[in-house]
Amino acid sequence: MERPIRSDAGNEEMAMPAAPEDLRNQRRRLPRGPASLGGKLCTKFVNGKEDPTLHFDMGVQVLKPRGRFAEELEGVVKPWPRVGRFKRIRCTGDWRRWSIQGSEDLPTTDLVVGTPSMSAIGRHLAERCRSLEVHVDRTAQVQGRRKMTGQWSVMWSRAEANAGQLRYRPELAEGASEVSYRNFDAVVLAFEANKVLHGCKSGYKMVPSSVSPALRERLSGRTKTSQVWNLMVAFDRELPMPWDAAAITGHGSLAWVAVDSSKPDRQRVPQCFMIFSTKEWANWKQWSKKEVERVLLYDFMSFLSDTLGSWPPEPCFLLSGRWGNNTEAVLTGEVPEGDFPMRSLGHYEGVGSPLWDKDGMGATGDWARGFSVNDAYSAGVELAEKMLEDLGEGGRLAGG
């Protein structure tokens, strides 16, 4: 009999490996959407995992793990940025006309990144879970609850990829996968709250919502996400950067610039940069990818010019992406500090309220507590403890 923690196509699956030991030792299957474990902790290798030359951290840029989560990450993270190489750069003006006013060092104590990539963290945590079976590159849907057994019937598969997904994921050209079915005592939806409520409409990830009416009622209207744009830029030679990462304030379009090639165990050339826009710039109009790759690139190059004292060379690689996973409102009412990704360095210190239905369905993510991977981890622990309270003799869920 299966007793899984199950994630649908998700983003916050750091919640899954965080379960207490009793729950860890039960058998679990994890149908997954993206190509690798980690969700927001995701490194994109443009030419595939076997070619590390073009590498970009697509979501969370740096971690500040605390407590038990920090212990779990031993051996898979290293310090970054170096002391004196993490800056806050103050600008004035708007995105049409601006200037750098000054900068200051930011503390680097306890800041780390995954090695050799952010994606390694998800794989590391999954490997610590005994008897865990992972289905990668699949989206799953809860079909309903069986009357005879009380178990949840789950289907998972991969749909056809769209043109944009095929461009950077050519392996998806093999087409849709076979459909698999299984019955489970418990289901956990561990990804973005908006997808818990509404499902996903994106190519091979397409799947309707699986959430039960009881959880939908408790979640609706209480969380919110926004979108920002990211820009991946690489140069064929190493630029003499005076910092490894910069949180930018007062600029109309730029919120964050990181030299991903400065991260430990990364290839230094091509020199890869990750840029995030401000939320206000992303919302100013309905930007197309080509517009972003023209306008935001110009702003970035201008920013580099002011930083280096001369106009930088032409990039050897450029790619934009609309990133809609920017958590804005969470169940605890915690207020974010700063733009993404700086807001992801915090941790809600209070007690969360696990989203769990005694019929055997739960939902979790960073949005259950705060805005960081720490919060996603803690939310997973809290949900797992609540699930254990409802496990009856022999490990069966109460009422199941």
GROMACS .gro file of C-alpha atoms in nm:
model
  400
    1MET     CA    1   0.000   0.000   0.000
    2GLU     CA    2   0.145   0.337  -0.106
    3ARG     CA    3   0.182   0.615   0.149
    4PRO     CA    4   0.345   0.894  -0.047
    5ILE     CA    5   0.427   1.255  -0.026
    6ARG     CA    6   0.352   1.364  -0.378
    7SER     CA    7   0.437   1.678  -0.576
    8ASP     CA    8   0.253   1.779  -0.892
    9ALA     CA    9   0.468   1.988  -1.130
   10GLY     CA   10   0.598   2.198  -0.865
   11ASN     CA   11   0.819   2.460  -0.740
   12GLU     CA   12   0.853   2.423  -0.365
   13GLU     CA   13   0.948   2.059  -0.335
   14MET     CA   14   1.212   2.143  -0.076
   15ALA     CA   15   0.917   2.082   0.153
   16MET     CA   16   0.919   1.712   0.065
   17PRO     CA   17   1.258   1.592   0.197
   18ALA     CA   18   1.209   1.793   0.514
   19ALA     CA   19   0.971   1.540   0.665
   20PRO     CA   20   1.046   1.391   1.008
   21GLU     CA   21   1.221   1.056   1.015
   22ASP     CA   22   0.903   0.853   1.079
   23LEU     CA   23   0.743   0.991   0.764
   24ARG     CA   24   1.065   0.966   0.566
   25ASN     CA   25   1.078   0.593   0.609
   26GLN     CA   26   0.738   0.539   0.451
   27ARG     CA   27   0.733   0.470   0.081
   28ARG     CA   28   0.685   0.772  -0.141
   29ARG     CA   29   0.662   0.845  -0.510
   30LEU     CA   30   0.718   1.190  -0.647
   31PRO     CA   31   0.592   1.262  -1.000
   32ARG     CA   32   0.774   1.579  -1.105
   33GLY     CA   33   0.724   1.846  -1.366
   34PRO     CA   34   1.058   2.018  -1.433
   35ALA     CA   35   1.361   1.837  -1.567
   36SER     CA   36   1.535   1.832  -1.231
   37LEU     CA   37   1.455   1.839  -0.863
   38GLY     CA   38   1.483   2.172  -0.688
   39GLY     CA   39   1.215   2.401  -0.828
   40LYS     CA   40   1.326   2.757  -0.750
   41LEU     CA   41   1.667   2.605  -0.677
   42CYS     CA   42   1.732   2.540  -1.044
   43THR     CA   43   2.042   2.586  -1.259
   44LYS     CA   44   1.986   2.598  -1.634
   45PHE     CA   45   2.260   2.441  -1.845
   46VAL     CA   46   2.182   2.577  -2.190
   47ASN     CA   47   2.366   2.303  -2.380
   48GLY     CA   48   2.255   2.023  -2.150
   49LYS     CA   49   2.380   1.890  -1.818
   50GLU     CA   50   2.693   1.739  -1.974
   51ASP     CA   51   2.813   2.081  -2.096
   52PRO     CA   52   2.873   2.325  -1.805
   53THR     CA   53   2.989   2.619  -2.017
   54LEU     CA   54   2.661   2.816  -2.013
   55HIS     CA   55   2.505   2.799  -1.668
   56PHE     CA   56   2.245   3.024  -1.509
   57ASP     CA   57   2.063   3.002  -1.177
   58MET     CA   58   1.705   3.059  -1.285
   59GLY     CA   59   1.545   3.132  -0.948
   60VAL     CA   60   1.695   3.157  -0.600
   61GLN     CA   61   2.041   3.311  -0.629
   62VAL     CA   62   2.190   3.253  -0.285
   63LEU     CA   63   2.080   3.082   0.038
   64LYS     CA   64   2.106   3.161   0.407
   65PRO     CA   65   2.009   2.825   0.558
   66ARG     CA   66   1.923   2.804   0.927
   67GLY     CA   67   1.899   2.532   1.190
   68ARG     CA   68   1.808   2.186   1.075
   69PHE     CA   69   1.793   2.293   0.711
   70ALA     CA   70   2.155   2.408   0.729
   71GLU     CA   71   2.252   2.067   0.869
   72GLU     CA   72   2.071   1.891   0.583
   73LEU     CA   73   2.276   2.086   0.327
   74GLU     CA   74   2.619   1.991   0.459
   75GLY     CA   75   2.838   1.871   0.175
   76VAL     CA   76   2.635   2.019  -0.109
   77VAL     CA   77   2.684   2.394  -0.054
   78LYS     CA   78   2.980   2.633  -0.036
   79PRO     CA   79   3.014   2.999   0.071
   80TRP     CA   80   2.934   3.272  -0.185
   81PRO     CA   81   2.980   3.564  -0.243
   82ARG     CA   82   3.323   3.636  -0.100
   83VAL     CA   83   3.361   3.901   0.169
   84GLY     CA   84   3.361   4.245   0.009
   85ARG     CA   85   3.214   4.114  -0.317
   86PHE     CA   86   2.844   4.145  -0.229
   87LYS     CA   87   2.715   4.497  -0.283
   88ARG     CA   88   2.407   4.710  -0.251
   89ILE     CA   89   2.423   4.965  -0.532
   90ARG     CA   90   2.208   5.275  -0.496
   91CYS     CA   91   2.071   5.447  -0.805
   92THR     CA   92   1.845   5.743  -0.868
   93GLY     CA   93   1.617   5.827  -1.159
   94ASP     CA   94   1.394   5.596  -1.360
   95TRP     CA   95   1.461   5.328  -1.618
   96ARG     CA   96   1.494   5.586  -1.895
   97ARG     CA   97   1.742   5.812  -1.714
   98TRP     CA   98   1.932   5.703  -1.405
   99SER     CA   99   2.272   5.723  -1.237
  100ILE     CA  100   2.465   5.528  -0.973
  101GLN     CA  101   2.486   5.725  -0.648
  102GLY     CA  102   2.696   5.490  -0.437
  103SER     CA  103   2.742   5.140  -0.301
  104GLU     CA  104   2.799   4.956   0.023
  105ASP     CA  105   2.911   4.608   0.125
  106LEU     CA  106   2.645   4.360   0.230
  107PRO     CA  107   2.719   4.088   0.489
  108THR     CA  108   2.810   3.748   0.350
  109THR     CA  109   2.804   3.550   0.677
  110ASP     CA  110   2.629   3.212   0.632
  111LEU     CA  111   2.548   3.279   0.263
  112VAL     CA  112   2.594   2.972   0.043
  113VAL     CA  113   2.511   2.832  -0.300
  114GLY     CA  114   2.465   2.478  -0.421
  115THR     CA  115   2.765   2.302  -0.577
  116PRO     CA  116   2.825   2.229  -0.851
  117SER     CA  117   2.483   2.385  -0.918
  118MET     CA  118   2.169   2.494  -0.734
  119SER     CA  119   1.992   2.189  -0.878
  120ALA     CA  120   2.228   1.967  -0.678
  121ILE     CA  121   2.046   2.065  -0.358
  122GLY     CA  122   1.720   1.905  -0.466
  123ARG     CA  123   1.894   1.586  -0.571
  124HIS     CA  124   2.089   1.579  -0.243
  125LEU     CA  125   1.776   1.606  -0.030
  126ALA     CA  126   1.590   1.347  -0.236
  127GLU     CA  127   1.877   1.101  -0.193
  128ARG     CA  128   1.846   1.137   0.184
  129CYS     CA  129   1.492   0.998   0.169
  130ARG     CA  130   1.493   0.620   0.180
  131SER     CA  131   1.266   0.431  -0.062
  132LEU     CA  132   1.186   0.745  -0.258
  133GLU     CA  133   1.081   0.682  -0.618
  134VAL     CA  134   1.102   0.990  -0.840
  135HIS     CA  135   0.930   1.038  -1.176
  136VAL     CA  136   1.104   1.330  -1.346
  137ASP     CA  137   0.957   1.539  -1.629
  138ARG     CA  138   0.598   1.447  -1.553
  139THR     CA  139   0.293   1.636  -1.436
  140ALA     CA  140   0.034   1.467  -1.221
  141GLN     CA  141  -0.336   1.504  -1.157
  142VAL     CA  142  -0.542   1.371  -0.870
  143GLN     CA  143  -0.837   1.196  -1.033
  144GLY     CA  144  -1.045   1.161  -0.719
  145ARG     CA  145  -1.087   0.959  -0.401
  146ARG     CA  146  -1.189   0.595  -0.426
  147LYS     CA  147  -1.502   0.516  -0.227
  148MET     CA  148  -1.404   0.162  -0.131
  149THR     CA  149  -1.054   0.232   0.003
  150GLY     CA  150  -1.049   0.608   0.069
  151GLN     CA  151  -0.730   0.631  -0.136
  152TRP     CA  152  -0.652   0.904  -0.387
  153SER     CA  153  -0.623   0.796  -0.750
  154VAL     CA  154  -0.337   0.980  -0.923
  155MET     CA  155  -0.248   0.994  -1.293
  156TRP     CA  156   0.079   1.129  -1.430
  157SER     CA  157   0.227   1.177  -1.774
  158ARG     CA  158   0.401   1.434  -1.993
  159ALA     CA  159   0.211   1.621  -2.264
  160GLU     CA  160   0.354   1.756  -2.591
  161ALA     CA  161   0.606   2.040  -2.551
  162ASN     CA  162   0.546   2.377  -2.711
  163ALA     CA  163   0.792   2.540  -2.953
  164GLY     CA  164   0.968   2.747  -2.688
  165GLN     CA  165   1.019   2.446  -2.462
  166LEU     CA  166   1.153   2.239  -2.751
  167ARG     CA  167   1.405   2.510  -2.838
  168TYR     CA  168   1.588   2.469  -2.508
  169ARG     CA  169   1.474   2.118  -2.416
  170PRO     CA  170   1.525   1.921  -2.743
  171GLU     CA  171   1.492   1.593  -2.554
  172LEU     CA  172   1.120   1.670  -2.522
  173ALA     CA  173   1.084   1.609  -2.896
  174GLU     CA  174   1.023   1.242  -2.820
  175GLY     CA  175   0.670   1.356  -2.748
  176ALA     CA  176   0.413   1.270  -2.488
  177SER     CA  177   0.481   0.993  -2.241
  178GLU     CA  178   0.269   0.697  -2.145
  179VAL     CA  179   0.007   0.761  -1.879
  180SER     CA  180   0.063   0.603  -1.537
  181TYR     CA  181  -0.190   0.553  -1.259
  182ARG     CA  182  -0.151   0.469  -0.892
  183ASN     CA  183  -0.355   0.487  -0.571
  184PHE     CA  184  -0.218   0.662  -0.262
  185ASP     CA  185  -0.322   0.709   0.099
  186ALA     CA  186  -0.206   1.071   0.100
  187VAL     CA  187  -0.124   1.339  -0.154
  188VAL     CA  188   0.077   1.657  -0.100
  189LEU     CA  189   0.069   1.936  -0.359
  190ALA     CA  190   0.409   2.098  -0.309
  191PHE     CA  191   0.441   2.385  -0.554
  192GLU     CA  192   0.319   2.740  -0.622
  193ALA     CA  193  -0.012   2.828  -0.460
  194ASN     CA  194  -0.153   2.973  -0.784
  195LYS     CA  195  -0.091   2.640  -0.959
  196VAL     CA  196  -0.242   2.451  -0.666
  197LEU     CA  197  -0.559   2.652  -0.728
  198HIS     CA  198  -0.556   2.682  -1.106
  199GLY     CA  199  -0.327   2.416  -1.250
  200CYS     CA  200  -0.073   2.487  -1.523
  201LYS     CA  201  -0.128   2.581  -1.890
  202SER     CA  202   0.228   2.560  -2.017
  203GLY     CA  203   0.301   2.303  -2.289
  204TYR     CA  204   0.430   1.971  -2.155
  205LYS     CA  205   0.356   2.086  -1.798
  206MET     CA  206  -0.013   2.139  -1.875
  207VAL     CA  207  -0.236   1.998  -1.603
  208PRO     CA  208  -0.565   2.100  -1.438
  209SER     CA  209  -0.593   2.175  -1.069
  210SER     CA  210  -0.597   1.879  -0.829
  211VAL     CA  211  -0.682   2.056  -0.505
  212SER     CA  212  -0.977   1.937  -0.297
  213PRO     CA  213  -1.270   2.175  -0.230
  214ALA     CA  214  -1.177   2.192   0.140
  215LEU     CA  215  -0.820   2.304   0.072
  216ARG     CA  216  -0.931   2.537  -0.208
  217GLU     CA  217  -1.158   2.720   0.034
  218ARG     CA  218  -0.878   2.762   0.289
  219LEU     CA  219  -0.626   2.882   0.029
  220SER     CA  220  -0.829   3.104  -0.205
  221GLY     CA  221  -0.747   3.474  -0.182
  222ARG     CA  222  -0.478   3.433   0.083
  223THR     CA  223  -0.165   3.405  -0.132
  224LYS     CA  224  -0.035   3.597  -0.430
  225THR     CA  225   0.245   3.578  -0.683
  226SER     CA  226   0.380   3.839  -0.922
  227GLN     CA  227   0.606   3.824  -1.223
  228VAL     CA  228   0.948   3.964  -1.299
  229TRP     CA  229   1.175   3.914  -1.599
  230ASN     CA  230   1.513   3.749  -1.589
  231LEU     CA  231   1.790   3.788  -1.842
  232MET     CA  232   2.075   3.543  -1.899
  233VAL     CA  233   2.382   3.703  -2.055
  234ALA     CA  234   2.726   3.555  -2.125
  235PHE     CA  235   3.052   3.706  -2.253
  236ASP     CA  236   3.327   3.508  -2.425
  237ARG     CA  237   3.592   3.659  -2.199
  238GLU     CA  238   3.611   3.741  -1.830
  239LEU     CA  239   3.526   4.101  -1.742
  240PRO     CA  240   3.709   4.260  -1.444
  241MET     CA  241   3.403   4.280  -1.220
  242PRO     CA  242   3.453   4.453  -0.882
  243TRP     CA  243   3.181   4.239  -0.722
  244ASP     CA  244   3.017   3.897  -0.752
  245ALA     CA  245   2.659   4.004  -0.685
  246ALA     CA  246   2.473   4.332  -0.654
  247ALA     CA  247   2.131   4.409  -0.508
  248ILE     CA  248   2.023   4.727  -0.684
  249THR     CA  249   1.791   4.990  -0.538
  250GLY     CA  250   1.646   5.298  -0.706
  251HIS     CA  251   1.693   5.170  -1.063
  252GLY     CA  252   1.386   5.164  -1.282
  253SER     CA  253   1.444   4.824  -1.439
  254LEU     CA  254   1.730   4.638  -1.263
  255ALA     CA  255   1.686   4.474  -0.921
  256TRP     CA  256   1.969   4.218  -0.922
  257VAL     CA  257   2.287   4.133  -1.113
  258ALA     CA  258   2.497   3.827  -1.029
  259VAL     CA  259   2.811   3.689  -1.187
  260ASP     CA  260   2.712   3.323  -1.184
  261SER     CA  261   3.058   3.229  -1.310
  262SER     CA  262   3.203   3.352  -0.980
  263LYS     CA  263   3.014   3.084  -0.788
  264PRO     CA  264   3.223   2.790  -0.659
  265ASP     CA  265   3.274   2.492  -0.889
  266ARG     CA  266   3.141   2.684  -1.192
  267GLN     CA  267   3.312   2.738  -1.525
  268ARG     CA  268   3.443   3.096  -1.536
  269VAL     CA  269   3.446   3.146  -1.916
  270PRO     CA  270   3.213   3.213  -2.085
  271GLN     CA  271   3.138   3.460  -1.805
  272CYS     CA  272   2.770   3.414  -1.720
  273PHE     CA  273   2.550   3.684  -1.564
  274MET     CA  274   2.200   3.651  -1.421
  275ILE     CA  275   1.984   3.965  -1.416
  276PHE     CA  276   1.642   4.016  -1.257
  277SER     CA  277   1.414   4.309  -1.337
  278THR     CA  278   1.212   4.509  -1.089
  279LYS     CA  279   0.848   4.413  -1.050
  280GLU     CA  280   0.745   4.765  -1.154
  281TRP     CA  281   0.933   4.739  -1.484
  282ALA     CA  282   0.785   4.396  -1.554
  283ASN     CA  283   0.435   4.533  -1.495
  284TRP     CA  284   0.485   4.851  -1.700
  285LYS     CA  285   0.366   4.678  -2.018
  286GLN     CA  286   0.317   4.335  -2.172
  287TRP     CA  287   0.678   4.281  -2.273
  288SER     CA  288   0.768   4.028  -2.541
  289LYS     CA  289   1.085   3.822  -2.503
  290LYS     CA  290   1.248   4.008  -2.793
  291GLU     CA  291   1.167   4.343  -2.632
  292VAL     CA  292   1.316   4.230  -2.304
  293GLU     CA  293   1.627   4.105  -2.479
  294ARG     CA  294   1.667   4.447  -2.636
  295VAL     CA  295   1.557   4.693  -2.365
  296LEU     CA  296   1.669   4.514  -2.049
  297LEU     CA  297   1.996   4.416  -2.215
  298TYR     CA  298   2.066   4.781  -2.297
  299ASP     CA  299   1.999   4.880  -1.935
  300PHE     CA  300   2.229   4.603  -1.813
  301MET     CA  301   2.506   4.697  -2.055
  302SER     CA  302   2.473   5.062  -1.948
  303PHE     CA  303   2.496   4.953  -1.585
  304LEU     CA  304   2.808   4.749  -1.662
  305SER     CA  305   2.955   5.047  -1.846
  306ASP     CA  306   2.917   5.267  -1.537
  307THR     CA  307   3.062   4.988  -1.323
  308LEU     CA  308   3.363   4.910  -1.544
  309GLY     CA  309   3.429   5.255  -1.690
  310SER     CA  310   3.386   5.139  -2.050
  311TRP     CA  311   3.120   4.978  -2.266
  312PRO     CA  312   3.134   4.597  -2.239
  313PRO     CA  313   3.181   4.369  -2.541
  314GLU     CA  314   2.893   4.212  -2.728
  315PRO     CA  315   2.749   3.910  -2.544
  316CYS     CA  316   2.804   3.566  -2.687
  317PHE     CA  317   2.475   3.442  -2.541
  318LEU     CA  318   2.144   3.608  -2.454
  319LEU     CA  319   1.811   3.468  -2.334
  320SER     CA  320   1.520   3.621  -2.146
  321GLY     CA  321   1.254   3.453  -1.937
  322ARG     CA  322   0.934   3.564  -1.771
  323TRP     CA  323   0.947   3.440  -1.412
  324GLY     CA  324   0.601   3.427  -1.257
  325ASN     CA  325   0.697   3.260  -0.928
  326ASN     CA  326   0.768   3.575  -0.729
  327THR     CA  327   0.588   3.514  -0.399
  328GLU     CA  328   0.409   3.831  -0.282
  329ALA     CA  329   0.154   3.727  -0.014
  330VAL     CA  330   0.172   3.426   0.219
  331LEU     CA  331  -0.058   3.247   0.463
  332THR     CA  332   0.114   3.385   0.774
  333GLY     CA  333   0.072   3.748   0.665
  334GLU     CA  334   0.450   3.799   0.666
  335VAL     CA  335   0.558   4.100   0.457
  336PRO     CA  336   0.846   4.062   0.206
  337GLU     CA  337   1.163   4.263   0.252
  338GLY     CA  338   1.293   4.399  -0.076
  339ASP     CA  339   1.269   4.265  -0.430
  340PHE     CA  340   1.336   3.910  -0.535
  341PRO     CA  341   1.587   3.755  -0.490
  342MET     CA  342   1.688   3.946  -0.174
  343ARG     CA  343   1.355   3.865  -0.008
  344SER     CA  344   1.441   3.496  -0.032
  345LEU     CA  345   1.714   3.530   0.234
  346GLY     CA  346   1.470   3.565   0.524
  347HIS     CA  347   1.290   3.312   0.742
  348TYR     CA  348   0.956   3.340   0.921
  349GLU     CA  349   1.028   3.265   1.287
  350GLY     CA  350   0.668   3.206   1.395
  351VAL     CA  351   0.458   2.891   1.381
  352GLY     CA  352   0.292   2.812   1.051
  353SER     CA  353  -0.053   2.668   0.988
  354PRO     CA  354  -0.017   2.352   0.778
  355LEU     CA  355  -0.270   2.321   0.498
  356TRP     CA  356  -0.394   1.968   0.557
  357ASP     CA  357  -0.725   1.790   0.509
  358LYS     CA  358  -0.779   1.477   0.719
  359ASP     CA  359  -0.911   1.306   0.408
  360GLY     CA  360  -0.545   1.279   0.308
  361MET     CA  361  -0.457   1.584   0.099
  362GLY     CA  362  -0.213   1.860   0.189
  363ALA     CA  363  -0.052   2.156   0.016
  364THR     CA  364   0.269   2.338   0.098
  365GLY     CA  365   0.541   2.567  -0.031
  366ASP     CA  366   0.729   2.876   0.078
  367TRP     CA  367   0.394   3.059   0.059
  368ALA     CA  368   0.271   2.862   0.363
  369ARG     CA  369   0.515   3.062   0.580
  370GLY     CA  370   0.730   3.322   0.404
  371PHE     CA  371   0.946   3.386   0.098
  372SER     CA  372   1.253   3.163   0.123
  373VAL     CA  373   1.371   2.807   0.076
  374ASN     CA  374   1.407   2.800   0.455
  375ASP     CA  375   1.034   2.870   0.476
  376ALA     CA  376   0.953   2.599   0.222
  377TYR     CA  377   1.160   2.353   0.427
  378SER     CA  378   0.997   2.451   0.757
  379ALA     CA  379   0.652   2.438   0.599
  380GLY     CA  380   0.725   2.083   0.483
  381VAL     CA  381   0.833   1.979   0.832
  382GLU     CA  382   0.518   2.128   0.985
  383LEU     CA  383   0.293   1.957   0.731
  384ALA     CA  384   0.470   1.623   0.781
  385GLU     CA  385   0.423   1.649   1.157
  386LYS     CA  386   0.055   1.721   1.109
  387MET     CA  387   0.023   1.421   0.880
  388LEU     CA  388   0.186   1.199   1.143
  389GLU     CA  389  -0.073   1.312   1.398
  390ASP     CA  390  -0.343   1.175   1.167
  391LEU     CA  391  -0.172   0.842   1.099
  392GLY     CA  392  -0.353   0.564   1.281
  393GLU     CA  393  -0.229   0.225   1.391
  394GLY     CA  394  -0.035   0.055   1.116
  395GLY     CA  395   0.037   0.382   0.942
  396ARG     CA  396  -0.310   0.426   0.795
  397LEU     CA  397  -0.450   0.778   0.772
  398ALA     CA  398  -0.740   0.840   1.005
  399GLY     CA  399  -1.064   0.811   0.812
  400GLY     CA  400  -0.885   0.659   0.510
   0.00000   0.00000   0.00000
